[in-house]
XYZ file of C-alpha atoms in Angstrom:
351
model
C 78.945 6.988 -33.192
C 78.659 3.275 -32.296
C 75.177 1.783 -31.378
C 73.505 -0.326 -28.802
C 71.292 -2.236 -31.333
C 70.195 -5.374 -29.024
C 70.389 -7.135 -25.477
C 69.277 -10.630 -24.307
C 69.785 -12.494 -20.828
C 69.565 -16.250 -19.905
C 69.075 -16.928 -16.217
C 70.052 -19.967 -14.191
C 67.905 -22.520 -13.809
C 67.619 -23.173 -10.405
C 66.296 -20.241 -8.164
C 65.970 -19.243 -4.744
C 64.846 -17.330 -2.098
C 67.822 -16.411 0.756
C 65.842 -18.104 2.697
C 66.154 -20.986 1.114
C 70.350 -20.852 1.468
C 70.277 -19.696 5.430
C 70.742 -23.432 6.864
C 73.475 -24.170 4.566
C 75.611 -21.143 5.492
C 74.467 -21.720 9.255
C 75.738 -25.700 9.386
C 78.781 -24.204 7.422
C 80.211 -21.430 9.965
C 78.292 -22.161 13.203
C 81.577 -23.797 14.601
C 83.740 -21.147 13.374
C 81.864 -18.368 14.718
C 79.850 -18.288 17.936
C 77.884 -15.392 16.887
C 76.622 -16.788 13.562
C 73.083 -15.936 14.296
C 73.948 -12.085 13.988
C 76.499 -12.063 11.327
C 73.828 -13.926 9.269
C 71.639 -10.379 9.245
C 73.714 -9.694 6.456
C 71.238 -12.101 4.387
C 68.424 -9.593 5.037
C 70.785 -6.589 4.955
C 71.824 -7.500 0.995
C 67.989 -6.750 0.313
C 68.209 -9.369 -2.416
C 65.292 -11.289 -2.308
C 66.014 -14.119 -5.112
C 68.615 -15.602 -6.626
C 69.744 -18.368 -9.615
C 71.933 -21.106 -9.522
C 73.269 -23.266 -12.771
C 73.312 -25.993 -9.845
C 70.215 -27.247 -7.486
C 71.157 -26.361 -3.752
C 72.449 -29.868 -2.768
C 75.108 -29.563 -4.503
C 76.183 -26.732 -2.462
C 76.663 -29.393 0.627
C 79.016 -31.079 -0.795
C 83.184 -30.660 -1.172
C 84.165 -30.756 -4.667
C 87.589 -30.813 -6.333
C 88.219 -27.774 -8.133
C 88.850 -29.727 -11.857
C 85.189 -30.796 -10.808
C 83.909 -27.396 -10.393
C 85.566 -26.124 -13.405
C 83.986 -28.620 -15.638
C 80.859 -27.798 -14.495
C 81.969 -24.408 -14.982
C 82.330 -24.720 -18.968
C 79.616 -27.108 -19.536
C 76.834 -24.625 -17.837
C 79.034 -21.746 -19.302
C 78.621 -22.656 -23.427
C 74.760 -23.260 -23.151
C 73.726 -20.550 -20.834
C 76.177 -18.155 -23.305
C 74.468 -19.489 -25.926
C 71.078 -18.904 -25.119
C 72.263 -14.914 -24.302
C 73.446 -15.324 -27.317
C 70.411 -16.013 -28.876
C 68.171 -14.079 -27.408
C 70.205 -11.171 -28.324
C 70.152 -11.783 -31.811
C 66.396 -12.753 -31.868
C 65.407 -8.978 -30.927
C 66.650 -8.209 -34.337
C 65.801 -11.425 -36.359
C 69.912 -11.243 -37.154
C 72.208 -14.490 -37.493
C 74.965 -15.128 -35.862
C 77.238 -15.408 -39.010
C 76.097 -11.448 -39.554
C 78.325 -10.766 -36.812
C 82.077 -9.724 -36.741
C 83.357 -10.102 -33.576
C 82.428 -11.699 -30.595
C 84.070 -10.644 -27.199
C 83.774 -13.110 -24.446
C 84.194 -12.035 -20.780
C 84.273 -13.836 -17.486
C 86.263 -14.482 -14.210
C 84.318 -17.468 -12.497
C 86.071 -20.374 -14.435
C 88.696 -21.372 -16.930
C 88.565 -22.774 -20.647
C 91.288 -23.070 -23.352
C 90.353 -23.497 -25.934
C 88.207 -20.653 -24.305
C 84.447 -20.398 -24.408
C 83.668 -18.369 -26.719
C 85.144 -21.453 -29.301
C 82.995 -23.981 -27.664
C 79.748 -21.365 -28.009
C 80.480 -20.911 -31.410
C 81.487 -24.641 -32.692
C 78.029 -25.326 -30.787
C 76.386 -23.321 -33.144
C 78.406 -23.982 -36.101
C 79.551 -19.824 -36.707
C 81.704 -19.652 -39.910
C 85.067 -20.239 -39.157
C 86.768 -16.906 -39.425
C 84.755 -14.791 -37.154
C 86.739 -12.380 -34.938
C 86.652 -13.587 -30.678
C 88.545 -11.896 -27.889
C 87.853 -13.652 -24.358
C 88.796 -11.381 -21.863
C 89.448 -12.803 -18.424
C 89.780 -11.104 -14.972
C 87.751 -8.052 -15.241
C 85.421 -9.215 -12.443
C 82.420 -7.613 -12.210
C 83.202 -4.560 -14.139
C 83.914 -6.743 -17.053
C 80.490 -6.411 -18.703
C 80.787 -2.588 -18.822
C 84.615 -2.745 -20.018
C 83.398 -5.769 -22.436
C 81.406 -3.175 -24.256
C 83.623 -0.917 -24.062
C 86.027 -2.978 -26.318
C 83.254 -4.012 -28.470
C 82.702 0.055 -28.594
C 86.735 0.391 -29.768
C 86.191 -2.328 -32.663
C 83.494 -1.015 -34.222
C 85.012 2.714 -33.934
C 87.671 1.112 -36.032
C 85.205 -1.126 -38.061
C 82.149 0.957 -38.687
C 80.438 -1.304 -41.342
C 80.588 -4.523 -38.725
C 79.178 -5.951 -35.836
C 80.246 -6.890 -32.558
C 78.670 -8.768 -29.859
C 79.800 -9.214 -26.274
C 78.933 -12.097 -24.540
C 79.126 -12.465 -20.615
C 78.769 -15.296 -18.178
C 79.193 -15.968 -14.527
C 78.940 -18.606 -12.843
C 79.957 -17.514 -9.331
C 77.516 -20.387 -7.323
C 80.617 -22.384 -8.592
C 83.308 -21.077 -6.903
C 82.137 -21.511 -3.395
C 84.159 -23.250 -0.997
C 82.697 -24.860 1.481
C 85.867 -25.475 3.820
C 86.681 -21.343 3.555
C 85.585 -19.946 6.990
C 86.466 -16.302 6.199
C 84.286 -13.814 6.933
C 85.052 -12.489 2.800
C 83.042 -16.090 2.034
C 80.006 -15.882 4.161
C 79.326 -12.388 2.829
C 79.896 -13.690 -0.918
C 77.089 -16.369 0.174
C 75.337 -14.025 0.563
C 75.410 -11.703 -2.765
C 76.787 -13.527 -5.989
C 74.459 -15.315 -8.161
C 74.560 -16.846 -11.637
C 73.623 -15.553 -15.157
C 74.566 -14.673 -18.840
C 73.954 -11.641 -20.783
C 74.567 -10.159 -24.303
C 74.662 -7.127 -26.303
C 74.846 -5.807 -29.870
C 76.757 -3.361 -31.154
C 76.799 -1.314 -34.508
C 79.718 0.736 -36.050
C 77.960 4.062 -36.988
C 77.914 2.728 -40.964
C 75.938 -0.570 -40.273
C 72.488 -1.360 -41.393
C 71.005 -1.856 -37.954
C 70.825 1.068 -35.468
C 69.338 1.121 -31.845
C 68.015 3.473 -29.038
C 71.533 4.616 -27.747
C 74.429 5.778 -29.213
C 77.562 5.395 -27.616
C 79.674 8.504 -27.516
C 82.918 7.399 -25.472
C 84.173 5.164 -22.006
C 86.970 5.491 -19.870
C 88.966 2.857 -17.851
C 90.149 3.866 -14.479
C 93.003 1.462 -12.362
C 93.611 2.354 -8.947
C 96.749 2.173 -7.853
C 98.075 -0.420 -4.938
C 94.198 -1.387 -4.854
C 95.035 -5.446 -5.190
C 93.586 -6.327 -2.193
C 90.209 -4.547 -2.347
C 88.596 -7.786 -4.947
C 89.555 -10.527 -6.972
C 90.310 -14.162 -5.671
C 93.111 -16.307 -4.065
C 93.855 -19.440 -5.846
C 94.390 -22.893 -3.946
C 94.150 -26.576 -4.977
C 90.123 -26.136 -4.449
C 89.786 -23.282 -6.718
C 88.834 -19.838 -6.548
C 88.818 -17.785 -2.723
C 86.919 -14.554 -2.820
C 88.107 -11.322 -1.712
C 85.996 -9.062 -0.478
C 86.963 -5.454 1.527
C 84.685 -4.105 3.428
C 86.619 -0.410 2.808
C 84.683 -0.817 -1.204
C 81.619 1.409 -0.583
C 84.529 4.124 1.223
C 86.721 3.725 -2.293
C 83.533 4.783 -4.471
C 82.688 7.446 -2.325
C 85.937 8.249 -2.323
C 87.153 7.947 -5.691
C 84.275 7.528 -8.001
C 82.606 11.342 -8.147
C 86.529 12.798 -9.133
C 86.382 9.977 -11.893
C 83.075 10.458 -13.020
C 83.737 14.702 -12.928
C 86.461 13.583 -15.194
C 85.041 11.638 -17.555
C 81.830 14.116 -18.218
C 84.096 17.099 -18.330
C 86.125 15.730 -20.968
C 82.684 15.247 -22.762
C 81.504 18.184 -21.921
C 78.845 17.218 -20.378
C 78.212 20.239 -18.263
C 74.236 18.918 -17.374
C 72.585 16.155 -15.317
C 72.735 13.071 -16.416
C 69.735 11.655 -17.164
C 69.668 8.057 -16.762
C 72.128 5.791 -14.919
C 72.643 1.778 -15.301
C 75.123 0.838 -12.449
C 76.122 -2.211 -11.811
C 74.425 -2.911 -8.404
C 77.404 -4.780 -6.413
C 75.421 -4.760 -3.608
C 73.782 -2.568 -0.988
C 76.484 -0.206 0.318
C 77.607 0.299 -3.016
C 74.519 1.598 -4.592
C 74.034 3.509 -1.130
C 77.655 4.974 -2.319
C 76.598 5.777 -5.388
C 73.785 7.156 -4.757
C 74.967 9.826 -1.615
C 78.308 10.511 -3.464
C 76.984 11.463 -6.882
C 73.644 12.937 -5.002
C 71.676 10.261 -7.363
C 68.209 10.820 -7.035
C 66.979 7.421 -5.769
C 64.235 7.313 -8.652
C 67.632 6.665 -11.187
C 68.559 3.759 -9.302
C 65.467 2.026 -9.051
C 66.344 -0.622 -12.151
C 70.012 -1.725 -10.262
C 68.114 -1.658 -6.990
C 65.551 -4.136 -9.148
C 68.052 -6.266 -11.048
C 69.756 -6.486 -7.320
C 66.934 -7.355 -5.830
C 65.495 -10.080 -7.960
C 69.032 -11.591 -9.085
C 71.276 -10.942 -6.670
C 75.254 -10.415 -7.792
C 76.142 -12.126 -10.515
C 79.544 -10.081 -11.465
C 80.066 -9.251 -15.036
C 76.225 -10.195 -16.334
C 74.602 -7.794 -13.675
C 75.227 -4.631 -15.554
C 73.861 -5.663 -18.424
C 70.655 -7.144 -17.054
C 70.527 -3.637 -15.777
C 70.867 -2.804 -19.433
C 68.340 -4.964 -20.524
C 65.965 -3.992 -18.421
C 66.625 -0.338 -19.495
C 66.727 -0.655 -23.041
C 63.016 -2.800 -23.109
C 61.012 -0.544 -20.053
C 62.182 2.517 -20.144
C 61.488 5.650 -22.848
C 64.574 7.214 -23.690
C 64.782 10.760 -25.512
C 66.656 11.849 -28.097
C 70.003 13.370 -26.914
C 69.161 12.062 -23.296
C 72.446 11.117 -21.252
C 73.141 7.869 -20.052
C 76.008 6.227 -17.702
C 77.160 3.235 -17.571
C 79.400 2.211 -14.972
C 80.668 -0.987 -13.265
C 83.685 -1.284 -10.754
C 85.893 -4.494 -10.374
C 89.083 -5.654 -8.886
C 92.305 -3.547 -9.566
C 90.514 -1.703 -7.725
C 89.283 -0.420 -10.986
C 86.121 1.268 -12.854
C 84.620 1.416 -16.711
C 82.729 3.708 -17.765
C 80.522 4.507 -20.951
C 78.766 7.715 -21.617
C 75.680 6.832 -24.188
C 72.985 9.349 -25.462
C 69.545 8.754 -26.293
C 68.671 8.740 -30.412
């Protein structure tokens, strides 16, 4: 079975506290709704105490184009990927021209030649290592980007594959969009970049978790649940508030199906969710009967970080992998839901 060998992070350098972000959303919506003052609760109600920005807050103030955004988008993307990158392959002393593949995933911006190029031009890779960007996933796309890194080493199990996420969702704000979808993504989504390792079974390097299979789920007619509208400015969230219903709804049958097929007939001993927000961990928790102790490092990565789509599972990950002991043949799920309406998940087991 395929590894886990390493994980790194790089966060945003600008942070802070909701507070700091209240007066901006206020000036922004107080003429389009009277009773801004309450629907702002939902700043407390998020329970996210921090967050990080690739840009300071002033530039949140301002209108910008949306070829102006996207720029910014790919020049923060390549060095914050890079330095995930990095920090990855530091916790193993590895270079980067050990590695086979590298799988690039993110839905906040738009490159071609894609990312994943620029990253590895920047750090002069050789020039016929393996890359598959994958666009679109939304914030299950770190989950299903392992996932994928999971199927090429299954196929490959002498290489290495790395997966490489970044979101920069700070960027896709639009100031003019007086929805009630955009004040609530004020609210939640942050910016950051992760990474992970990942051995085919034959490979030198090993790690703490094995993974044993995943399972993509689509929802049908579920379009409207996430995902963005497109207009000259860029990118226009949506947002239902019927999500934390669908994984109550839907999520337990899935999950019953996935651990059946493994035959995973016991409790599951560790979980690394990707915490979309509040109601959704609430929905995981009360519809899988979580105890609340298994969600503290999502409630943590939440809390400190915020949303920051695709990356936020694998801080979760991260912060699993380096603080907490894992036992042999322990359980693990991994699980992330994104537009579609759609869900990934990987079943990994402690070595």
């Amino acid at each position: 079975m395929p590894y886990i060998v390493s994980t790194g992070i790089a966060k945003a350098p600008y942070e802070y506290q909701q507070k700091d972000i209240l007066p901006i959303v206020r000036e922004m919506f107080s003429d389009r709704f009277p009773d801004i003052d309450r629907l702002l609760r939902v700043f407390e109600n998020t329970q996210i105490d921090t967050r990080r920005f690739c840009m300071p807050i002033e530039h949140f103030a301002e209108t910008y184009d949306f070829r102006r955004k996207n720029q910014l988008y790919i020049d923060n993307a390549v060095k914050l990927g890079m330095d995930a990158l990095k920090n990855c392959l530091d916790q193993v002393q590895l270079s980067l021209n050990e590695v086979h593949h590298l799988f690039f995933i993110s839905t906040t911006g738009l490159a071609t030649p894609s990312i994943d190029a620029r990253i590895l031009n920047e750090l002069d890779a050789h020039p016929h290592m393996k890359r598959t960007p994958i666009w679109g996933l939304g914030c299950a796309g770190g989950a299903a980007g392992l996932s994928r890194a999971y199927d090429y080493v299954q196929a490959h199990p002498d290489e290495l594959a790395i997966v490489v996420a970044v979101e920069l969702c700070g960027l896709t704000f639009q100031r003019d969009d007086k929805t009630k979808s955009n004040l609530v993504a004020t609210s939640l989504f942050a910016d950051g970049a992760a990474a992970v390792l990942v051995s085919g079974d034959r490979a030198s390097l090993k790690g703490k978790l094995k993974i044993k299979g995943t399972m993509s789920t689509l929802l049908k007619d579920s379009y409207d649940v996430m995902g963005w509208d497109f207009s000259s400015s860029g990118f226009h969230v949506i947002f239902s508030r019927d999500i934390p219903t669908l994984v109550k709804r839907e999520l337990p049958k899935t999950i019953r199906e996935f651990t059946n097929f493994y035959r995973l007939n016991e409790e599951i001993d560790h979980y690394v969710i990707h915490p979309g927000g509040k109601k959704v961990l609430e929905a995981y928790q009360k519809s899988l009967s979580i105890p609340v102790e298994k969600l503290r490092l999502a409630e943590q990565i939440l809390r400190e970080n915020g949303n920051m789509s695709s990356c936020t599972v694998l801080f979760v990950l991260d912060r699993f992998l380096k603080n907490e002991p894992i036992q042999k043949g322990e359980a693990t799920l991994i699980s992330a839901l994104g537009p579609g309406f759609s869900s990934e998940l990987i079943l990994a087991e402690g070595v």
